[in-house]
Amino acid sequence: MHIMEGFLPSPWWEIWFLVSLPFIIIGIYQLNRLVREKREALPLLAVAGAFIFVFSSLKLPSFNGSCSHPTGTGLGAILFGPCIAGVLGLIVLVFQAAFLAHGGITTLGANVFSMGIAGPAVAYLIYRVGTRVGAGTYAVVFVAATLADLATYVVTSIQLALAFPGTAGFVGAFSAFATVFAVTQIPLAIIEGAVIALVFKYIVQLKPEILTRLNLLSESAIRRLREAAV
Amino acid sequence: MYETLDGYARTNRLGSISPGLKLFLGLASILLCTSSPGPIAPLLVAVSLSAAILILARIPPRVYACTLLIPVSFAMMSVIVILFITGGGPVLFEVPFLPLAITAGGANLAILLLARVFGGTCALLFVALTTPMTEVFALLKKIGVPTVLIDLAMLIYRFIFIFIAEADQIYRSQVMRLGYGRFIESVNSLGMLVGALFLRTIDRGEALVLAMDARCYSGTFSTPGYSRSVSPRSFIATLIYLGTVFAVSLKTGSLQFI
């Protein structure tokens, strides 16, 4: 859910820049530390960022024939944590604005907050809590990715409703935006969750050492998942 | 499609003009569009920068129209909501059997927003189609953006095109094997595509670590800086253009269509 260039009026786009800024600063700080400690981290993060861009420019199968793209940042957040996913989200959004004219420069702050910060934070929290409670891994990944997508769309609706409350007031405007977007976004979120869960399954079957190296799944958990698949 | 957009940035006729000036022109136009109180100034920006893109930079019109259409169609969805929830002024149209109405206030706001999106997108595309990313990176480095961020952005930029080609290949072979026939099949195929793509990207990343180590990577990339001086004539022309747009936006601020 990109907000287009020029859509947010003057006080609001500056406000969202200010809201996103601290997260990005923390992200850059973490990134600096990570790169200094592990030199191999930078290329891995770079391919992950490019992966997010390509993934989010793929067209998802949809029921109603609308143009629907995944946000893709949910996967990045599960893999690298929310703050670094925010920095990746920032770079990917700038490239999307420059190469595809999706989003824009003044609305970058608002888009970074909804897609690069709020969505990934939700995905990360659900994944961490879910795996600690001991729920099935694929189910947790599905729920995390789906809710991350929905969080992005709720935040976008809030941003638009704050900027354009109209005569209906904030609550009325929010429900109007949310209803219009829900038509495309709720099926989209469920499909993205399913696709990402399948991606996870594919990685577990073919190259599980990536997941253990990123500290996402213990070796025993992977053995259990692989045995269950056979 | 993606490759061509970036390709035009390298081969267009405005390539010899200082990237700093083009970036300044684009960003200033975007700011003028978003802060303009009336729809005339953004439309002026849209028309004049489109003319610059098509005539001065010689970008093929079909490519430009296709790229422009995507964001404007996205914006329509939100504009429709604003059309109905914003009140003020006489009622122009009522939806039968539903408590929905379009008023003059809502229509004016919708027109203003569409004009701003249109103008802003044209200004964005002006920068995107005339300034290669590598020159933007050099510029960002000069104004003090953290090096780690720029290095990461440069690497991502390089890999995006490789992975798009790879995803395209996988997609074609899946389509040839009837992987997108039914809905469930297409979800399954897309999962396989993205999974395979992810594994390949990680392999590429590991290969890149090796390649960079072999070339004595020390933590920063050193890139040759471009410096292209701003010609006074083009600088003055840019200032006159921006001043005109600003004056138009002040003059026509209270003008409303409906």
Short mmCIF file of N, CA and C in Angstrom, two decimals, chain A residues 8 10 27 39 50 52 54 59-60 70 82 92 97 99 118 122 130 143 156 173 201 207-209 214 222:
data_model
loop_
_atom_site.label_atom_id
_atom_site.label_comp_id
_atom_site.label_asym_id
_atom_site.label_seq_id
_atom_site.Cartn_x
_atom_site.Cartn_y
_atom_site.Cartn_z
N LEU A 8 -0.01 13.27 0.40
CA LEU A 8 -0.13 13.78 1.76
C LEU A 8 0.15 15.28 1.78
N SER A 10 0.82 19.20 3.54
CA SER A 10 2.06 19.64 4.17
C SER A 10 2.33 19.23 5.61
N GLY A 27 18.34 1.68 13.26
CA GLY A 27 18.65 0.66 12.26
C GLY A 27 20.05 0.85 11.68
N ARG A 39 31.91 -9.19 8.57
CA ARG A 39 32.04 -8.56 7.27
C ARG A 39 31.15 -9.18 6.22
N ALA A 50 17.59 -6.75 -2.21
CA ALA A 50 17.21 -6.94 -3.61
C ALA A 50 16.08 -7.96 -3.71
N ILE A 52 13.77 -8.50 -1.45
CA ILE A 52 12.53 -7.84 -1.05
C ILE A 52 11.96 -7.03 -2.22
N VAL A 54 12.43 -7.47 -5.49
CA VAL A 54 11.91 -8.33 -6.56
C VAL A 54 10.62 -9.01 -6.11
N LYS A 59 3.66 -10.15 -9.16
CA LYS A 59 2.22 -10.03 -9.05
C LYS A 59 1.66 -11.26 -8.36
N LEU A 60 0.86 -11.04 -7.32
CA LEU A 60 0.26 -12.18 -6.64
C LEU A 60 -0.98 -12.62 -7.41
N PRO A 70 2.83 -8.13 -3.12
CA PRO A 70 3.13 -8.35 -1.70
C PRO A 70 4.02 -7.24 -1.17
N PRO A 82 13.47 -6.20 13.18
CA PRO A 82 12.67 -5.11 12.63
C PRO A 82 13.46 -3.85 12.27
N VAL A 92 14.62 0.05 -0.35
CA VAL A 92 13.75 -0.56 -1.35
C VAL A 92 12.67 0.44 -1.80
N ALA A 97 10.30 3.99 -5.83
CA ALA A 97 9.88 5.30 -6.32
C ALA A 97 10.63 5.65 -7.60
N PHE A 99 12.34 3.54 -9.82
CA PHE A 99 12.24 2.65 -10.98
C PHE A 99 10.82 2.40 -11.42
N ALA A 118 6.14 -0.57 10.87
CA ALA A 118 4.99 -1.17 11.56
C ALA A 118 4.80 -2.63 11.15
N VAL A 122 5.40 -6.07 13.62
CA VAL A 122 4.35 -7.04 13.91
C VAL A 122 4.82 -8.45 13.55
N GLY A 130 5.41 -16.63 18.90
CA GLY A 130 4.82 -17.88 18.43
C GLY A 130 5.77 -19.05 18.56
N VAL A 143 0.81 -16.74 10.00
CA VAL A 143 0.11 -15.70 10.76
C VAL A 143 0.94 -14.42 10.79
N THR A 156 -1.62 2.48 6.93
CA THR A 156 -1.85 3.38 5.79
C THR A 156 -3.21 4.05 5.89
N ALA A 173 -13.59 8.53 8.67
CA ALA A 173 -12.69 8.48 7.53
C ALA A 173 -11.87 7.21 7.53
N LYS A 201 8.86 -23.45 4.00
CA LYS A 201 8.87 -24.90 3.90
C LYS A 201 9.94 -25.36 2.89
N LYS A 207 17.57 -26.20 2.09
CA LYS A 207 18.81 -25.64 2.62
C LYS A 207 18.60 -25.12 4.04
N PRO A 208 18.32 -26.03 4.98
CA PRO A 208 17.97 -25.57 6.33
C PRO A 208 19.11 -24.89 7.06
N GLU A 209 20.37 -25.09 6.60
CA GLU A 209 21.48 -24.49 7.35
C GLU A 209 21.42 -22.96 7.35
N LEU A 214 21.07 -18.08 10.76
CA LEU A 214 20.47 -16.81 11.13
C LEU A 214 19.77 -16.87 12.47
N ILE A 222 14.39 -28.19 13.10
CA ILE A 222 14.43 -28.49 11.67
C ILE A 222 14.32 -29.98 11.43
#
